[in-house]
mmCIF file of C-alpha atoms in Angstrom:
data_model
loop_
_atom_site.group_PDB
_atom_site.id
_atom_site.type_symbol
_atom_site.label_atom_id
_atom_site.label_comp_id
_atom_site.label_asym_id
_atom_site.label_seq_id
_atom_site.Cartn_x
_atom_site.Cartn_y
_atom_site.Cartn_z
ATOM 1 C CA MET A 1 0.005 -0.327 0.020
ATOM 2 C CA ASN A 2 0.961 3.349 -0.535
ATOM 3 C CA HIS A 3 0.817 5.518 2.597
ATOM 4 C CA THR A 4 -0.041 8.975 2.537
ATOM 5 C CA LEU A 5 0.125 9.536 6.803
ATOM 6 C CA THR A 6 3.146 8.346 8.826
ATOM 7 C CA VAL A 7 2.288 8.951 12.428
ATOM 8 C CA ILE A 8 5.413 8.901 14.729
ATOM 9 C CA ILE A 9 5.016 7.815 18.350
ATOM 10 C CA PRO A 10 7.842 8.714 20.379
ATOM 11 C CA VAL A 11 8.570 5.837 23.385
ATOM 12 C CA TYR A 12 10.504 5.940 25.959
ATOM 13 C CA ASN A 13 9.537 3.231 28.677
ATOM 14 C CA GLU A 14 6.130 2.853 27.620
ATOM 15 C CA GLN A 15 5.862 -0.799 27.763
ATOM 16 C CA ASP A 16 2.724 -0.647 29.932
ATOM 17 C CA ASN A 17 1.061 1.384 27.579
ATOM 18 C CA LEU A 18 1.918 -0.330 23.690
ATOM 19 C CA GLU A 19 -0.730 -2.894 23.639
ATOM 20 C CA ARG A 20 -2.925 -0.237 23.995
ATOM 21 C CA VAL A 21 -1.290 1.917 21.290
ATOM 22 C CA GLN A 22 -1.256 -1.184 19.153
ATOM 23 C CA LYS A 23 -4.954 -1.759 18.902
ATOM 24 C CA GLU A 24 -5.720 1.948 18.861
ATOM 25 C CA MET A 25 -3.839 2.726 15.773
ATOM 26 C CA GLN A 26 -5.126 -0.076 14.136
ATOM 27 C CA ALA A 27 -8.583 0.934 14.517
ATOM 28 C CA TYR A 28 -7.838 4.127 13.685
ATOM 29 C CA ILE A 29 -5.927 2.860 10.140
ATOM 30 C CA GLU A 30 -9.309 0.912 9.621
ATOM 31 C CA ILE A 31 -11.347 4.393 9.374
ATOM 32 C CA ALA A 32 -8.518 7.187 8.589
ATOM 33 C CA LEU A 33 -8.971 9.507 5.927
ATOM 34 C CA VAL A 34 -5.757 8.985 4.224
ATOM 35 C CA PRO A 35 -3.833 5.767 4.136
ATOM 36 C CA THR A 36 -1.687 5.757 7.496
ATOM 37 C CA GLN A 37 1.181 3.941 8.987
ATOM 38 C CA VAL A 38 3.017 3.949 12.138
ATOM 39 C CA LEU A 39 6.463 4.832 13.208
ATOM 40 C CA PHE A 40 7.830 4.117 16.761
ATOM 41 C CA VAL A 41 10.832 5.903 17.581
ATOM 42 C CA ASN A 42 12.422 4.152 20.658
ATOM 43 C CA ASP A 43 14.481 6.830 22.647
ATOM 44 C CA GLY A 44 16.742 4.466 24.228
ATOM 45 C CA SER A 45 13.971 2.677 26.546
ATOM 46 C CA LYS A 46 15.591 0.554 29.271
ATOM 47 C CA ASP A 47 12.370 -1.437 29.824
ATOM 48 C CA ASN A 48 10.766 -4.152 27.734
ATOM 49 C CA SER A 49 9.108 -1.232 24.926
ATOM 50 C CA GLN A 50 11.528 -2.817 22.201
ATOM 51 C CA GLN A 51 10.736 -6.309 22.476
ATOM 52 C CA MET A 52 6.864 -5.293 22.549
ATOM 53 C CA ILE A 53 7.551 -2.556 19.483
ATOM 54 C CA GLU A 54 9.061 -5.497 17.433
ATOM 55 C CA LYS A 55 6.708 -8.264 17.848
ATOM 56 C CA ILE A 56 4.002 -5.406 16.980
ATOM 57 C CA CYS A 57 5.850 -4.603 13.831
ATOM 58 C CA CYS A 58 6.253 -8.175 13.057
ATOM 59 C CA SER A 59 2.561 -8.893 13.126
ATOM 60 C CA ASN A 60 1.550 -6.076 11.154
ATOM 61 C CA THR A 61 2.920 -4.355 8.169
ATOM 62 C CA ASP A 62 1.807 -0.978 8.507
ATOM 63 C CA PHE A 63 3.988 -0.507 11.835
ATOM 64 C CA HIS A 64 7.583 0.251 11.731
ATOM 65 C CA TYR A 65 10.230 1.221 14.147
ATOM 66 C CA ILE A 66 13.867 2.856 14.401
ATOM 67 C CA LEU A 67 15.521 2.296 17.877
ATOM 68 C CA LEU A 68 18.133 5.267 18.973
ATOM 69 C CA ASP A 69 21.557 3.880 20.404
ATOM 70 C CA LYS A 70 20.300 5.812 23.750
ATOM 71 C CA ASN A 71 18.445 8.409 25.169
ATOM 72 C CA TYR A 72 18.526 11.554 23.308
ATOM 73 C CA GLY A 73 15.033 13.357 24.434
ATOM 74 C CA LEU A 74 11.577 14.065 22.577
ATOM 75 C CA SER A 75 13.216 16.898 20.179
ATOM 76 C CA ALA A 76 15.906 14.232 18.809
ATOM 77 C CA ALA A 77 13.309 11.436 18.672
ATOM 78 C CA LEU A 78 10.782 13.684 16.730
ATOM 79 C CA LYS A 79 13.861 15.019 14.417
ATOM 80 C CA ALA A 80 14.708 10.924 13.994
ATOM 81 C CA GLY A 81 11.410 10.229 12.744
ATOM 82 C CA PHE A 82 11.048 13.227 10.598
ATOM 83 C CA ASP A 83 14.360 12.260 8.746
ATOM 84 C CA THR A 84 13.197 8.635 8.221
ATOM 85 C CA ILE A 85 9.780 9.585 6.803
ATOM 86 C CA ARG A 86 8.861 9.171 3.064
ATOM 87 C CA THR A 87 4.974 9.986 2.859
ATOM 88 C CA SER A 88 3.840 13.355 2.623
ATOM 89 C CA LEU A 89 2.291 13.918 5.738
ATOM 90 C CA THR A 90 3.557 13.449 9.227
ATOM 91 C CA GLY A 91 1.513 13.149 12.343
ATOM 92 C CA TYR A 92 2.654 13.006 15.924
ATOM 93 C CA MET A 93 1.135 11.222 19.255
ATOM 94 C CA ASP A 94 2.343 10.363 22.253
ATOM 95 C CA ALA A 95 2.560 6.875 23.472
ATOM 96 C CA ASP A 96 0.534 7.508 26.659
ATOM 97 C CA LEU A 97 -2.572 7.807 24.724
ATOM 98 C CA GLN A 98 -3.542 10.618 26.362
ATOM 99 C CA THR A 99 -4.853 12.221 23.034
ATOM 100 C CA THR A 100 -6.565 9.753 20.641
ATOM 101 C CA PRO A 101 -5.389 8.670 17.105
ATOM 102 C CA GLN A 102 -9.157 9.064 16.134
ATOM 103 C CA ASP A 103 -8.736 12.841 16.185
ATOM 104 C CA PHE A 104 -6.323 12.773 13.292
ATOM 105 C CA ASN A 105 -9.300 12.578 10.994
ATOM 106 C CA VAL A 106 -10.202 16.123 12.821
ATOM 107 C CA LEU A 107 -6.786 17.407 11.801
ATOM 108 C CA LEU A 108 -6.634 15.809 8.561
ATOM 109 C CA LYS A 109 -9.828 18.033 7.474
ATOM 110 C CA HIS A 110 -7.851 20.941 7.732
ATOM 111 C CA ILE A 111 -4.360 19.878 6.180
ATOM 112 C CA GLU A 112 -5.234 20.990 2.744
ATOM 113 C CA ASN A 113 -5.124 24.513 3.411
ATOM 114 C CA ASN A 114 -2.367 24.448 5.894
ATOM 115 C CA ASP A 115 1.050 23.171 6.633
ATOM 116 C CA LEU A 116 0.667 22.110 10.160
ATOM 117 C CA VAL A 117 -2.376 21.447 12.239
ATOM 118 C CA THR A 118 -2.537 21.238 15.568
ATOM 119 C CA GLY A 119 -4.592 19.635 18.161
ATOM 120 C CA GLU A 120 -5.949 22.132 21.205
ATOM 121 C CA ARG A 121 -6.758 20.250 24.646
ATOM 122 C CA THR A 122 -9.677 21.975 25.359
ATOM 123 C CA SER A 123 -10.782 19.761 28.597
ATOM 124 C CA ARG A 124 -7.760 18.592 29.688
ATOM 125 C CA LYS A 125 -7.571 15.750 32.354
ATOM 126 C CA ASP A 126 -4.323 16.473 33.795
ATOM 127 C CA SER A 127 -3.915 17.813 37.667
ATOM 128 C CA PHE A 128 -4.122 21.304 38.618
ATOM 129 C CA ILE A 129 -0.398 22.020 38.879
ATOM 130 C CA LYS A 130 0.237 20.272 35.666
ATOM 131 C CA ASN A 131 -2.430 22.304 33.710
ATOM 132 C CA THR A 132 -1.186 25.556 35.524
ATOM 133 C CA SER A 133 2.633 24.900 34.494
ATOM 134 C CA SER A 134 1.321 24.151 31.170
ATOM 135 C CA LYS A 135 -0.867 27.318 30.798
ATOM 136 C CA ILE A 136 1.748 29.629 32.117
ATOM 137 C CA ALA A 137 4.501 27.824 29.596
ATOM 138 C CA ASN A 138 1.989 28.112 26.808
ATOM 139 C CA GLY A 139 1.685 31.824 27.510
ATOM 140 C CA ILE A 140 5.443 32.349 27.674
ATOM 141 C CA ARG A 141 6.121 30.784 24.201
ATOM 142 C CA ARG A 142 3.174 32.677 22.697
ATOM 143 C CA ALA A 143 4.468 35.865 23.977
ATOM 144 C CA PHE A 144 8.056 35.010 22.287
ATOM 145 C CA THR A 145 6.868 33.328 19.329
ATOM 146 C CA HIS A 146 3.504 35.116 18.357
ATOM 147 C CA ASP A 147 2.279 32.101 16.792
ATOM 148 C CA GLY A 148 -1.139 32.664 17.788
ATOM 149 C CA MET A 149 -1.205 28.787 19.388
ATOM 150 C CA ASP A 150 -3.090 28.485 22.715
ATOM 151 C CA ASP A 151 -1.887 24.983 23.352
ATOM 152 C CA THR A 152 1.583 24.658 21.116
ATOM 153 C CA GLY A 153 2.515 21.608 23.524
ATOM 154 C CA CYS A 154 -0.572 19.544 22.412
ATOM 155 C CA PRO A 155 0.756 15.926 21.598
ATOM 156 C CA LEU A 156 -1.418 15.568 18.638
ATOM 157 C CA LYS A 157 -0.070 16.940 15.090
ATOM 158 C CA ILE A 158 0.101 16.812 11.609
ATOM 159 C CA ILE A 159 2.251 18.550 9.649
ATOM 160 C CA LYS A 160 3.337 18.502 5.807
ATOM 161 C CA THR A 161 6.642 16.169 5.652
ATOM 162 C CA GLU A 162 8.496 19.129 3.418
ATOM 163 C CA TYR A 163 7.906 21.668 6.095
ATOM 164 C CA ALA A 164 8.781 19.222 9.124
ATOM 165 C CA GLN A 165 12.092 18.198 7.549
ATOM 166 C CA ARG A 166 13.190 21.604 6.891
ATOM 167 C CA ILE A 167 13.012 22.353 10.579
ATOM 168 C CA PRO A 168 16.795 22.832 12.531
ATOM 169 C CA MET A 169 15.877 21.105 15.305
ATOM 170 C CA PHE A 170 17.648 21.463 18.449
ATOM 171 C CA ARG A 171 16.471 20.123 21.980
ATOM 172 C CA GLY A 172 13.586 21.835 23.375
ATOM 173 C CA LEU A 173 12.218 22.649 19.680
ATOM 174 C CA HIS A 174 9.480 19.990 20.053
ATOM 175 C CA ARG A 175 7.787 23.010 21.801
ATOM 176 C CA PHE A 176 8.282 24.984 18.752
ATOM 177 C CA LEU A 177 6.837 23.371 15.764
ATOM 178 C CA PRO A 178 4.199 25.736 14.743
ATOM 179 C CA ALA A 179 6.106 28.415 14.810
ATOM 180 C CA MET A 180 8.984 26.916 13.170
ATOM 181 C CA VAL A 181 6.328 26.271 10.514
ATOM 182 C CA LEU A 182 5.337 30.205 10.457
ATOM 183 C CA LEU A 183 9.387 30.967 9.859
ATOM 184 C CA GLN A 184 9.149 28.825 6.620
ATOM 185 C CA ASN A 185 6.161 31.232 5.718
ATOM 186 C CA GLY A 186 3.707 28.202 6.292
ATOM 187 C CA HIS A 187 0.319 28.084 7.383
ATOM 188 C CA ILE A 188 -0.624 26.761 10.868
ATOM 189 C CA LYS A 189 -4.375 25.914 12.555
ATOM 190 C CA GLN A 190 -5.377 24.723 15.993
ATOM 191 C CA VAL A 191 -8.401 22.568 16.133
ATOM 192 C CA PRO A 192 -10.108 21.198 19.134
ATOM 193 C CA VAL A 193 -9.406 17.478 20.113
ATOM 194 C CA SER A 194 -10.427 15.305 22.956
ATOM 195 C CA HIS A 195 -8.081 14.253 25.831
ATOM 196 C CA PHE A 196 -7.699 11.799 28.517
ATOM 197 C CA GLU A 197 -6.048 10.680 31.919
ATOM 198 C CA ARG A 198 -2.985 9.218 31.585
ATOM 199 C CA ILE A 199 -3.714 5.294 33.126
ATOM 200 C CA ALA A 200 -0.635 4.010 32.605
ATOM 201 C CA GLY A 201 3.353 4.616 32.527
ATOM 202 C CA ARG A 202 5.048 7.544 33.947
ATOM 203 C CA GLY A 203 5.206 11.193 32.443
ATOM 204 C CA ASN A 204 8.546 12.514 31.703
ATOM 205 C CA PHE A 205 8.084 15.976 32.053
ATOM 206 C CA GLY A 206 7.788 17.843 35.494
ATOM 207 C CA VAL A 207 7.327 21.095 36.429
ATOM 208 C CA TRP A 208 10.817 22.367 36.017
ATOM 209 C CA ASN A 209 11.100 21.562 32.556
ATOM 210 C CA ARG A 210 7.294 22.775 31.890
ATOM 211 C CA LEU A 211 8.266 26.397 33.142
ATOM 212 C CA ILE A 212 12.001 26.931 32.986
ATOM 213 C CA GLY A 213 12.675 24.569 30.234
ATOM 214 C CA PRO A 214 10.360 26.505 27.863
ATOM 215 C CA LEU A 215 11.931 30.092 29.142
ATOM 216 C CA VAL A 216 15.454 29.196 28.277
ATOM 217 C CA ASP A 217 14.448 27.554 24.694
ATOM 218 C CA CYS A 218 12.538 30.875 23.921
ATOM 219 C CA PHE A 219 15.792 32.703 23.880
ATOM 220 C CA ALA A 220 17.245 29.613 21.421
ATOM 221 C CA TYR A 221 14.115 30.251 19.628
ATOM 222 C CA LEU A 222 14.733 33.977 19.246
ATOM 223 C CA TRP A 223 18.307 32.948 18.328
ATOM 224 C CA MET A 224 17.179 31.131 15.454
ATOM 225 C CA LYS A 225 14.652 33.354 14.213
ATOM 226 C CA LYS A 226 17.273 35.941 13.693
ATOM 227 C CA LYS A 227 19.313 33.567 12.095
ATOM 228 C CA TYR A 228 16.931 31.494 9.899
ATOM 229 C CA ILE A 229 17.485 31.229 6.075
ATOM 230 C CA ASN A 230 14.511 30.873 4.296
ATOM 231 C CA TYR A 231 14.271 30.773 0.384
ATOM 232 C CA LYS A 232 12.309 29.558 -2.476
ATOM 233 C CA ILE A 233 13.893 28.730 -6.193
ATOM 234 C CA ARG A 234 11.973 30.581 -8.680
ATOM 235 C CA LYS A 235 13.521 28.492 -11.634
ATOM 236 C CA GLN A 236 15.662 25.918 -12.287
ATOM 237 C CA GLY A 237 17.361 24.461 -15.523
#
């Protein structure tokens, strides 16, 4: 099958979630608006995630994986996925299943006229501290980037692959994907999506890297924005 969309699912010690991820992605592939496949990016997990991933991929041709040699962090995992994908559209979803792959169809309805479509978790099922720190972090990023996104950290996105592969990734840049598409003169849009409680595994981000990390990364983004090279080829012979 010629696929149109590849969904990147970064994995770091998510063995308790992977069976559910397989079932939910298989169910979504059956109803997806475009032919869809899955790419697990194992970011150096120390549990049994890799064994489970290989078992899943061996039993289903729509599932693939890459295994990084050690833990590099979410931005590196996304970059590795971007560099590997050959489909015209790239999706992104976390393995914790706090968002549902069913909502990729909601995003797909808007991707034709946009270059990135991201979810907005309008009714988040997180703790008060997590919700508050995320709101503050989103406000800080919005003030620096002027991207107009209310929930840029939502882990449910679809990007046109040509834009994703031109993003010069650095650590922490996963928080700035909409802003980096804007630097390419692309069009972005956010749409409401569902959100659920995490029922298995542990989150990898705390208050520190939801607040202090994004603030530091904002200055890195401003430096990149100033230095960013954007061009279009007018004619080629």
